[in-house]
């Protein structure tokens, strides 16, 4: 019996609820020769998948099952949990379509919490370690076992092209006016146009390889044990797909090293925290070092810089398009989000040599 359904989390794309069910468990108590009825409260995560973003949600569910089968076949790091899909009643199917809406349920990670922002280097270490454990765990999933649920996801040159197309369209659609904030963003993007293919070019030259990635390892997608603080799960598995691990490493640092968080109103306070960066990378490498090649290390700085720029570009493009991708609470929300990311990009650029020094220090 369902006892409650309440909104959960802060996602920008899907709609998420926590569902609490009271389940009647009948246990055969052999010694007492009686059937004991125990009432158990069980929690689940129910989500409506945003099918504008994920046009083929059945592929998302197939990937989640690939992960579940993969981890079922190997010993897991102590306490580590992989959320799995809950089949609908009397069926193997793990989703339900009603009135054109796509719904699914996942297991809930108990005794765990997520952080909106990192407050200490211990937390940073665990957030990084969480991603590292995840990468280590999925590193031997054959690339062709996972579907590409979001073609073009994190391929920065593609986002750059969409931005240019979106800008041309917006300019051609009256009434179009450029605010000083928008103008500054356009100039910012223009100055960095030459660097958008740094990772894709390395991939094309064969210096980097695609593997299974999480796709969205921001701070609040790493669950930490409420008692010990240890990372014990990566959640939000919709973007798991073949890609460059650099997108994940960069995104984890982008999100984790911004102490103010993505939604801050206070632009001037946004900076990239080097101490947290070192702790995240250290935690990450403690679990995933052996999955990285020397070339992989060469591109860690570029990854951090590029993914931050890319997210800013994605927010900006969505602003120009009229906010059709990311959920917003005001018309300029995505423009503001873009400015926060660009502020972070600037801070990363100013600290390039220090970030590169950290990477060299951590290189095995
Ligand atoms: C979106 O929905 P959410 O919050 O998990 C986005 C990520 C961005 C993130 C920024 C599928 O993730 O790529 O990094 O917002 N997910 C998708 O907060 O586009
Ligand atoms: Mg997500």
Tab-separated table of C-alpha atoms and ligand atoms in Angstrom:
chain	number	residue	atom	x	y	z
A	1	UNK	CA	0.000	0.000	0.000
A	2	UNK	CA	1.343	3.435	-0.920
A	3	UNK	CA	1.476	5.714	2.109
A	4	UNK	CA	2.994	8.834	0.547
A	5	UNK	CA	4.342	10.375	-2.653
A	6	UNK	CA	6.475	13.513	-2.238
A	7	UNK	CA	8.715	15.510	-4.609
A	8	UNK	CA	12.391	14.618	-4.323
A	9	UNK	CA	15.654	16.235	-5.387
A	10	UNK	CA	16.651	19.178	-7.521
A	11	UNK	CA	16.930	17.736	-11.045
A	12	UNK	CA	16.792	20.090	-14.014
A	13	UNK	CA	15.296	17.543	-16.405
A	14	UNK	CA	13.145	14.707	-14.998
A	15	UNK	CA	10.366	14.904	-12.406
A	16	UNK	CA	11.244	12.927	-9.288
A	17	UNK	CA	9.204	11.654	-6.326
A	18	UNK	CA	9.852	9.605	-3.260
A	19	UNK	CA	7.253	6.891	-2.822
A	20	UNK	CA	6.789	5.208	0.542
A	21	UNK	CA	5.025	1.865	0.554
A	22	UNK	CA	3.889	-0.172	3.468
A	23	UNK	CA	4.580	-3.760	2.618
A	24	UNK	CA	3.209	-6.687	4.552
A	25	UNK	CA	5.868	-9.269	5.046
A	26	UNK	CA	4.732	-12.684	6.186
A	27	UNK	CA	7.476	-14.554	7.921
A	28	UNK	CA	7.207	-18.167	8.815
A	29	UNK	CA	8.523	-18.224	12.341
A	30	UNK	CA	9.308	-21.906	12.562
A	31	UNK	CA	10.219	-21.916	16.224
A	32	UNK	CA	7.057	-20.175	17.333
A	33	UNK	CA	5.004	-22.098	14.784
A	34	UNK	CA	3.107	-19.007	13.863
A	35	UNK	CA	2.954	-16.632	10.971
A	36	UNK	CA	4.154	-13.205	12.001
A	37	UNK	CA	2.924	-10.273	10.091
A	38	UNK	CA	5.500	-7.568	10.042
A	39	UNK	CA	4.845	-4.221	8.526
A	40	UNK	CA	7.700	-2.783	6.627
A	41	UNK	CA	8.074	0.668	5.171
A	42	UNK	CA	9.950	0.626	1.905
A	43	UNK	CA	11.002	3.636	-0.147
A	44	UNK	CA	11.315	3.980	-3.885
A	45	UNK	CA	12.254	6.708	-6.348
A	46	UNK	CA	9.551	7.288	-8.951
A	47	UNK	CA	10.321	9.419	-11.981
A	48	UNK	CA	8.635	10.802	-15.024
A	49	UNK	CA	11.272	10.808	-17.726
A	50	UNK	CA	11.510	13.973	-19.757
A	51	UNK	CA	11.021	12.573	-23.235
A	52	UNK	CA	12.005	15.829	-24.921
A	53	UNK	CA	15.480	15.266	-23.483
A	54	UNK	CA	15.405	11.443	-23.679
A	55	UNK	CA	13.415	10.658	-26.827
A	56	UNK	CA	14.069	6.918	-26.383
A	57	UNK	CA	13.508	6.251	-22.686
A	58	UNK	CA	13.382	2.498	-23.270
A	59	UNK	CA	17.099	2.698	-24.112
A	60	UNK	CA	17.703	4.504	-20.823
A	61	UNK	CA	16.016	1.615	-19.019
A	62	UNK	CA	17.961	-0.953	-21.040
A	63	UNK	CA	21.234	0.691	-19.952
A	64	UNK	CA	20.147	0.666	-16.312
A	65	UNK	CA	19.531	-3.075	-16.656
A	66	UNK	CA	22.956	-3.578	-18.250
A	67	UNK	CA	24.464	-1.900	-15.189
A	68	UNK	CA	22.394	-4.010	-12.795
A	69	UNK	CA	23.422	-7.250	-14.521
A	70	UNK	CA	27.022	-6.142	-14.671
A	71	UNK	CA	27.320	-5.408	-10.962
A	72	UNK	CA	25.380	-8.548	-10.043
A	73	UNK	CA	28.207	-10.587	-11.542
A	74	UNK	CA	31.049	-9.171	-9.430
A	75	UNK	CA	31.989	-8.394	-5.852
A	76	UNK	CA	31.109	-4.821	-4.972
A	77	UNK	CA	33.235	-2.476	-2.917
A	78	UNK	CA	32.092	-2.647	0.735
A	79	UNK	CA	28.736	-0.938	1.192
A	80	UNK	CA	28.464	0.147	-2.454
A	81	UNK	CA	24.948	0.211	-3.897
A	82	UNK	CA	23.807	0.404	-7.526
A	83	UNK	CA	20.201	1.596	-7.832
A	84	UNK	CA	18.127	-0.755	-9.975
A	85	UNK	CA	14.815	-0.507	-11.801
A	86	UNK	CA	11.740	-1.996	-10.135
A	87	UNK	CA	9.619	-4.116	-12.525
A	88	UNK	CA	5.944	-3.252	-12.767
A	89	UNK	CA	3.516	-5.712	-11.219
A	90	UNK	CA	3.271	-9.124	-12.934
A	91	UNK	CA	5.793	-8.182	-15.589
A	92	UNK	CA	9.495	-7.910	-16.387
A	93	UNK	CA	9.017	-4.480	-17.849
A	94	UNK	CA	10.551	-1.693	-15.815
A	95	UNK	CA	8.528	1.239	-17.068
A	96	UNK	CA	4.944	2.254	-17.642
A	97	UNK	CA	3.550	4.495	-20.360
A	98	UNK	CA	0.323	6.338	-19.558
A	99	UNK	CA	-1.173	9.138	-21.648
A	100	UNK	CA	2.114	9.612	-23.445
A	101	UNK	CA	4.035	9.917	-20.168
A	102	UNK	CA	6.890	7.596	-19.331
A	103	UNK	CA	7.187	6.517	-15.683
A	104	UNK	CA	9.623	4.265	-13.866
A	105	UNK	CA	10.566	3.266	-10.322
A	106	UNK	CA	14.040	2.752	-8.924
A	107	UNK	CA	15.283	1.340	-5.671
A	108	UNK	CA	16.016	3.923	-2.971
A	109	UNK	CA	19.496	4.173	-1.472
A	110	UNK	CA	18.879	3.994	2.272
A	111	UNK	CA	20.902	5.652	5.020
A	112	UNK	CA	22.503	8.021	2.547
A	113	UNK	CA	22.389	11.679	1.657
A	114	UNK	CA	23.462	13.989	-1.112
A	115	UNK	CA	25.166	17.344	-0.803
A	116	UNK	CA	24.122	20.402	-2.775
A	117	UNK	CA	27.605	21.841	-2.347
A	118	UNK	CA	30.823	20.497	-0.856
A	119	UNK	CA	31.892	22.007	2.456
A	120	UNK	CA	35.128	20.234	3.324
A	121	UNK	CA	37.996	18.396	1.703
A	122	UNK	CA	36.774	15.167	3.346
A	123	UNK	CA	33.491	15.536	1.486
A	124	UNK	CA	35.357	16.404	-1.713
A	125	UNK	CA	37.510	13.299	-1.321
A	126	UNK	CA	34.397	11.121	-0.987
A	127	UNK	CA	32.569	12.726	-3.921
A	128	UNK	CA	35.637	12.071	-6.089
A	129	UNK	CA	36.008	8.568	-4.734
A	130	UNK	CA	32.350	7.851	-5.541
A	131	UNK	CA	32.935	8.645	-9.193
A	132	UNK	CA	36.172	6.652	-9.133
A	133	UNK	CA	34.484	3.555	-7.696
A	134	UNK	CA	31.756	3.875	-10.324
A	135	UNK	CA	34.281	4.190	-13.179
A	136	UNK	CA	36.279	1.265	-11.884
A	137	UNK	CA	33.139	-0.817	-11.638
A	138	UNK	CA	31.942	-0.110	-15.182
A	139	UNK	CA	35.375	0.014	-16.822
A	140	UNK	CA	35.008	-3.488	-18.270
A	141	UNK	CA	31.511	-3.067	-19.703
A	142	UNK	CA	32.004	-3.549	-23.454
A	143	UNK	CA	31.368	-0.235	-25.240
A	144	UNK	CA	28.725	-1.812	-27.508
A	145	UNK	CA	26.720	-3.161	-24.538
A	146	UNK	CA	25.384	0.315	-23.773
A	147	UNK	CA	23.031	2.277	-25.983
A	148	UNK	CA	23.711	5.901	-26.762
A	149	UNK	CA	20.674	7.377	-25.036
A	150	UNK	CA	21.543	10.964	-25.932
A	151	UNK	CA	23.501	11.215	-29.182
A	152	UNK	CA	25.737	14.274	-29.081
A	153	UNK	CA	25.618	14.538	-25.277
A	154	UNK	CA	28.833	16.255	-24.116
A	155	UNK	CA	30.240	16.560	-27.604
A	156	UNK	CA	31.176	20.212	-27.217
A	157	UNK	CA	31.625	21.115	-30.920
A	158	UNK	CA	28.018	19.979	-31.463
A	159	UNK	CA	26.793	22.251	-28.659
A	160	UNK	CA	28.803	25.083	-30.175
A	161	UNK	CA	27.106	24.559	-33.528
A	162	UNK	CA	23.673	24.472	-31.839
A	163	UNK	CA	24.545	27.695	-30.059
A	164	UNK	CA	25.465	29.419	-33.347
A	165	UNK	CA	22.275	28.143	-35.023
A	166	UNK	CA	20.194	29.187	-32.017
A	167	UNK	CA	21.723	32.645	-31.976
A	168	UNK	CA	21.119	33.151	-35.697
A	169	UNK	CA	17.512	32.081	-35.258
A	170	UNK	CA	16.942	34.309	-32.231
A	171	UNK	CA	18.449	37.321	-34.007
A	172	UNK	CA	16.171	36.718	-36.993
A	173	UNK	CA	13.053	36.476	-34.812
A	174	UNK	CA	11.716	39.891	-33.741
A	175	UNK	CA	11.577	41.365	-31.211
A	176	UNK	CA	15.138	40.420	-30.340
A	177	UNK	CA	17.114	42.655	-28.049
A	178	UNK	CA	20.536	42.095	-26.563
A	179	UNK	CA	20.887	42.928	-22.883
A	180	UNK	CA	24.359	43.892	-21.617
A	181	UNK	CA	24.503	40.511	-19.801
A	182	UNK	CA	23.723	38.601	-22.979
A	183	UNK	CA	26.199	40.645	-24.958
A	184	UNK	CA	28.957	39.857	-22.449
A	185	UNK	CA	28.131	36.147	-22.689
A	186	UNK	CA	28.237	36.194	-26.493
A	187	UNK	CA	31.634	37.867	-26.415
A	188	UNK	CA	32.872	35.362	-23.828
A	189	UNK	CA	31.852	32.427	-26.024
A	190	UNK	CA	33.334	33.977	-29.132
A	191	UNK	CA	36.740	34.337	-27.475
A	192	UNK	CA	36.829	30.617	-26.672
A	193	UNK	CA	35.453	29.229	-29.942
A	194	UNK	CA	38.850	27.858	-30.966
A	195	UNK	CA	39.078	25.450	-28.027
A	196	UNK	CA	35.760	23.618	-28.224
A	197	UNK	CA	37.167	20.525	-29.939
A	198	UNK	CA	40.091	19.831	-27.613
A	199	UNK	CA	38.724	16.489	-26.330
A	200	UNK	CA	37.015	15.362	-29.528
A	201	UNK	CA	40.211	16.040	-31.500
A	202	UNK	CA	42.220	13.944	-29.008
A	203	UNK	CA	39.640	11.186	-29.417
A	204	UNK	CA	39.890	11.391	-33.212
A	205	UNK	CA	43.706	11.188	-33.010
A	206	UNK	CA	43.351	8.004	-30.945
A	207	UNK	CA	44.880	9.566	-27.836
A	208	UNK	CA	41.675	9.038	-25.848
A	209	UNK	CA	39.164	6.201	-25.974
A	210	UNK	CA	35.463	5.988	-25.207
A	211	UNK	CA	34.259	3.881	-22.271
A	212	UNK	CA	31.179	3.603	-20.113
A	213	UNK	CA	30.618	6.931	-18.356
A	214	UNK	CA	28.053	8.256	-15.887
A	215	UNK	CA	27.381	11.420	-17.866
A	216	UNK	CA	26.095	13.575	-15.000
A	217	UNK	CA	28.355	13.167	-11.954
A	218	UNK	CA	27.547	16.454	-10.278
A	219	UNK	CA	27.865	16.654	-6.520
A	220	UNK	CA	24.250	15.846	-5.741
A	221	UNK	CA	24.387	12.648	-7.781
A	222	UNK	CA	26.887	11.081	-5.388
A	223	UNK	CA	25.312	9.562	-2.290
A	224	UNK	CA	27.272	9.570	0.952
A	225	UNK	CA	26.557	7.282	3.895
A	226	UNK	CA	24.672	9.255	6.563
A	227	UNK	CA	26.693	7.595	9.312
A	228	UNK	CA	30.234	7.341	7.959
A	229	UNK	CA	30.215	9.964	5.195
A	230	UNK	CA	31.670	7.418	2.758
A	231	UNK	CA	30.451	7.529	-0.834
A	232	UNK	CA	28.182	4.550	-1.402
A	233	UNK	CA	26.281	5.110	-4.642
A	234	UNK	CA	26.101	7.128	-7.825
A	235	UNK	CA	22.509	7.958	-8.679
A	236	UNK	CA	20.818	9.441	-11.760
A	237	UNK	CA	21.951	6.783	-14.206
A	238	UNK	CA	19.995	8.070	-17.226
A	239	UNK	CA	23.045	9.473	-18.942
A	240	UNK	CA	25.199	6.354	-18.539
A	241	UNK	CA	26.493	5.702	-22.043
A	242	UNK	CA	29.715	5.286	-23.978
A	243	UNK	CA	31.795	8.471	-23.850
A	244	UNK	CA	35.020	10.011	-22.584
A	245	UNK	CA	35.677	9.632	-18.852
A	246	UNK	CA	37.027	13.166	-19.092
A	247	UNK	CA	33.508	14.528	-19.323
A	248	UNK	CA	32.791	12.896	-15.959
A	249	UNK	CA	36.044	13.888	-14.258
A	250	UNK	CA	35.658	17.449	-15.529
A	251	UNK	CA	31.994	17.651	-14.545
A	252	UNK	CA	32.625	16.335	-11.045
A	253	UNK	CA	35.291	19.024	-10.514
A	254	UNK	CA	33.165	21.717	-12.178
A	255	UNK	CA	30.287	20.998	-9.859
A	256	UNK	CA	32.277	20.170	-6.715
A	257	UNK	CA	34.752	23.055	-6.787
A	258	UNK	CA	32.092	25.743	-7.021
A	259	UNK	CA	31.342	26.261	-3.329
A	260	UNK	CA	28.441	28.593	-4.143
A	261	UNK	CA	26.608	26.013	-6.265
A	262	UNK	CA	25.159	26.359	-9.766
A	263	UNK	CA	22.120	28.308	-8.633
A	264	UNK	CA	23.836	31.065	-6.660
A	265	UNK	CA	22.561	34.613	-7.132
A	266	UNK	CA	25.886	36.045	-6.056
A	267	UNK	CA	27.952	36.036	-9.250
A	268	UNK	CA	30.908	37.848	-7.722
A	269	UNK	CA	31.434	35.112	-5.169
A	270	UNK	CA	31.823	32.343	-7.763
A	271	UNK	CA	35.311	30.822	-7.995
A	272	UNK	CA	36.964	27.472	-8.627
A	273	UNK	CA	38.339	26.086	-5.346
A	274	UNK	CA	41.771	24.519	-5.874
A	275	UNK	CA	41.849	22.727	-2.519
A	276	UNK	CA	38.565	20.967	-3.271
A	277	UNK	CA	39.845	20.146	-6.768
A	278	UNK	CA	42.883	18.395	-5.345
A	279	UNK	CA	40.728	16.438	-2.865
A	280	UNK	CA	38.208	15.392	-5.537
A	281	UNK	CA	40.938	14.208	-7.903
A	282	UNK	CA	42.796	12.479	-5.085
A	283	UNK	CA	39.632	10.644	-4.022
A	284	UNK	CA	38.839	9.794	-7.627
A	285	UNK	CA	42.291	8.398	-8.309
A	286	UNK	CA	42.298	6.365	-5.095
A	287	UNK	CA	39.641	4.213	-6.777
A	288	UNK	CA	40.147	4.649	-10.530
A	289	UNK	CA	43.854	5.307	-11.080
A	290	UNK	CA	44.459	2.010	-12.852
A	291	UNK	CA	41.729	2.680	-15.403
A	292	UNK	CA	43.546	5.788	-16.712
A	293	UNK	CA	46.361	5.975	-19.244
A	294	UNK	CA	49.109	8.578	-19.191
A	295	UNK	CA	47.358	10.368	-22.085
A	296	UNK	CA	44.185	10.472	-19.994
A	297	UNK	CA	46.073	12.485	-17.367
A	298	UNK	CA	47.293	14.924	-20.029
A	299	UNK	CA	43.714	16.055	-20.698
A	300	UNK	CA	42.347	16.441	-17.156
A	301	UNK	CA	42.865	20.204	-17.065
A	302	UNK	CA	41.225	20.594	-20.494
A	303	UNK	CA	38.330	18.430	-19.339
A	304	UNK	CA	37.629	20.614	-16.296
A	305	UNK	CA	37.818	23.762	-18.394
A	306	UNK	CA	35.821	22.454	-21.344
A	307	UNK	CA	32.922	20.864	-19.481
A	308	UNK	CA	32.382	24.044	-17.476
A	309	UNK	CA	32.378	26.117	-20.635
A	310	UNK	CA	30.085	23.565	-22.284
A	311	UNK	CA	27.468	23.724	-19.517
A	312	UNK	CA	27.497	27.517	-19.704
A	313	UNK	CA	27.044	27.264	-23.459
A	314	UNK	CA	24.150	24.815	-23.047
A	315	UNK	CA	22.376	27.141	-20.590
A	316	UNK	CA	22.972	30.088	-22.907
A	317	UNK	CA	21.654	28.208	-25.944
A	318	UNK	CA	18.544	27.205	-24.011
A	319	UNK	CA	18.025	30.816	-22.972
A	320	UNK	CA	18.166	31.879	-26.640
A	321	UNK	CA	15.747	29.088	-27.563
A	322	UNK	CA	13.196	30.194	-24.949
A	323	UNK	CA	14.003	27.670	-22.178
A	324	UNK	CA	12.878	24.442	-23.760
A	325	UNK	CA	15.397	22.014	-22.224
A	326	UNK	CA	16.255	22.944	-18.620
A	327	UNK	CA	13.477	23.646	-16.139
A	328	UNK	CA	13.414	27.346	-15.210
A	329	UNK	CA	11.659	29.524	-12.636
A	330	UNK	CA	12.056	32.845	-14.499
A	331	UNK	CA	12.721	33.859	-18.134
A	332	UNK	CA	16.359	34.855	-17.481
A	333	UNK	CA	17.133	31.812	-15.305
A	334	UNK	CA	19.232	30.035	-17.935
A	335	UNK	CA	21.079	33.246	-18.829
A	336	UNK	CA	22.004	33.650	-15.188
A	337	UNK	CA	23.066	30.000	-14.938
A	338	UNK	CA	25.287	30.520	-17.988
A	339	UNK	CA	26.927	33.531	-16.322
A	340	UNK	CA	27.677	31.455	-13.204
A	341	UNK	CA	29.401	28.793	-15.309
A	342	UNK	CA	31.341	31.396	-17.306
A	343	UNK	CA	32.515	32.989	-14.065
A	344	UNK	CA	33.793	29.557	-13.063
A	345	UNK	CA	35.512	29.152	-16.462
A	346	UNK	CA	37.343	32.423	-15.883
A	347	UNK	CA	38.488	31.271	-12.458
A	348	UNK	CA	39.681	27.948	-13.951
A	349	UNK	CA	41.623	29.818	-16.651
A	350	UNK	CA	43.267	32.060	-14.057
A	351	UNK	CA	44.412	28.989	-12.139
A	352	UNK	CA	45.419	26.846	-15.101
A	353	UNK	CA	49.017	26.308	-14.028
A	354	UNK	CA	48.008	25.426	-10.438
A	355	UNK	CA	45.440	22.906	-11.681
A	356	UNK	CA	48.021	21.367	-14.003
A	357	UNK	CA	50.473	21.162	-11.080
A	358	UNK	CA	47.866	19.305	-8.991
A	359	UNK	CA	47.328	16.820	-11.819
A	360	UNK	CA	51.094	16.270	-12.140
A	361	UNK	CA	51.416	15.747	-8.392
A	362	UNK	CA	48.719	13.084	-8.478
A	363	UNK	CA	49.986	11.342	-11.621
A	364	UNK	CA	51.227	7.845	-10.674
B	1	LIG	C1	20.968	18.321	-15.998
B	1	LIG	O1	18.657	16.970	-14.524
B	1	LIG	P1	19.952	16.986	-13.906
B	1	LIG	O2	20.010	18.055	-12.917
B	1	LIG	O3	20.380	15.650	-13.362
B	1	LIG	C2	21.737	17.900	-17.239
B	1	LIG	C3	23.233	17.821	-16.962
B	1	LIG	C4	23.729	19.138	-16.399
B	1	LIG	C5	22.918	19.483	-15.156
B	1	LIG	C6	23.319	20.824	-14.611
B	1	LIG	C7	20.381	15.042	-19.291
B	1	LIG	O4	21.068	17.313	-15.024
B	1	LIG	O5	23.928	17.538	-18.161
B	1	LIG	O6	25.099	19.066	-16.082
B	1	LIG	O7	21.505	19.521	-15.471
B	1	LIG	N1	21.249	16.591	-17.686
B	1	LIG	C8	20.896	16.386	-18.964
B	1	LIG	O8	22.717	21.021	-13.391
B	1	LIG	O9	20.988	17.239	-19.819
B	2	LIG	MG1	20.788	13.997	-14.622
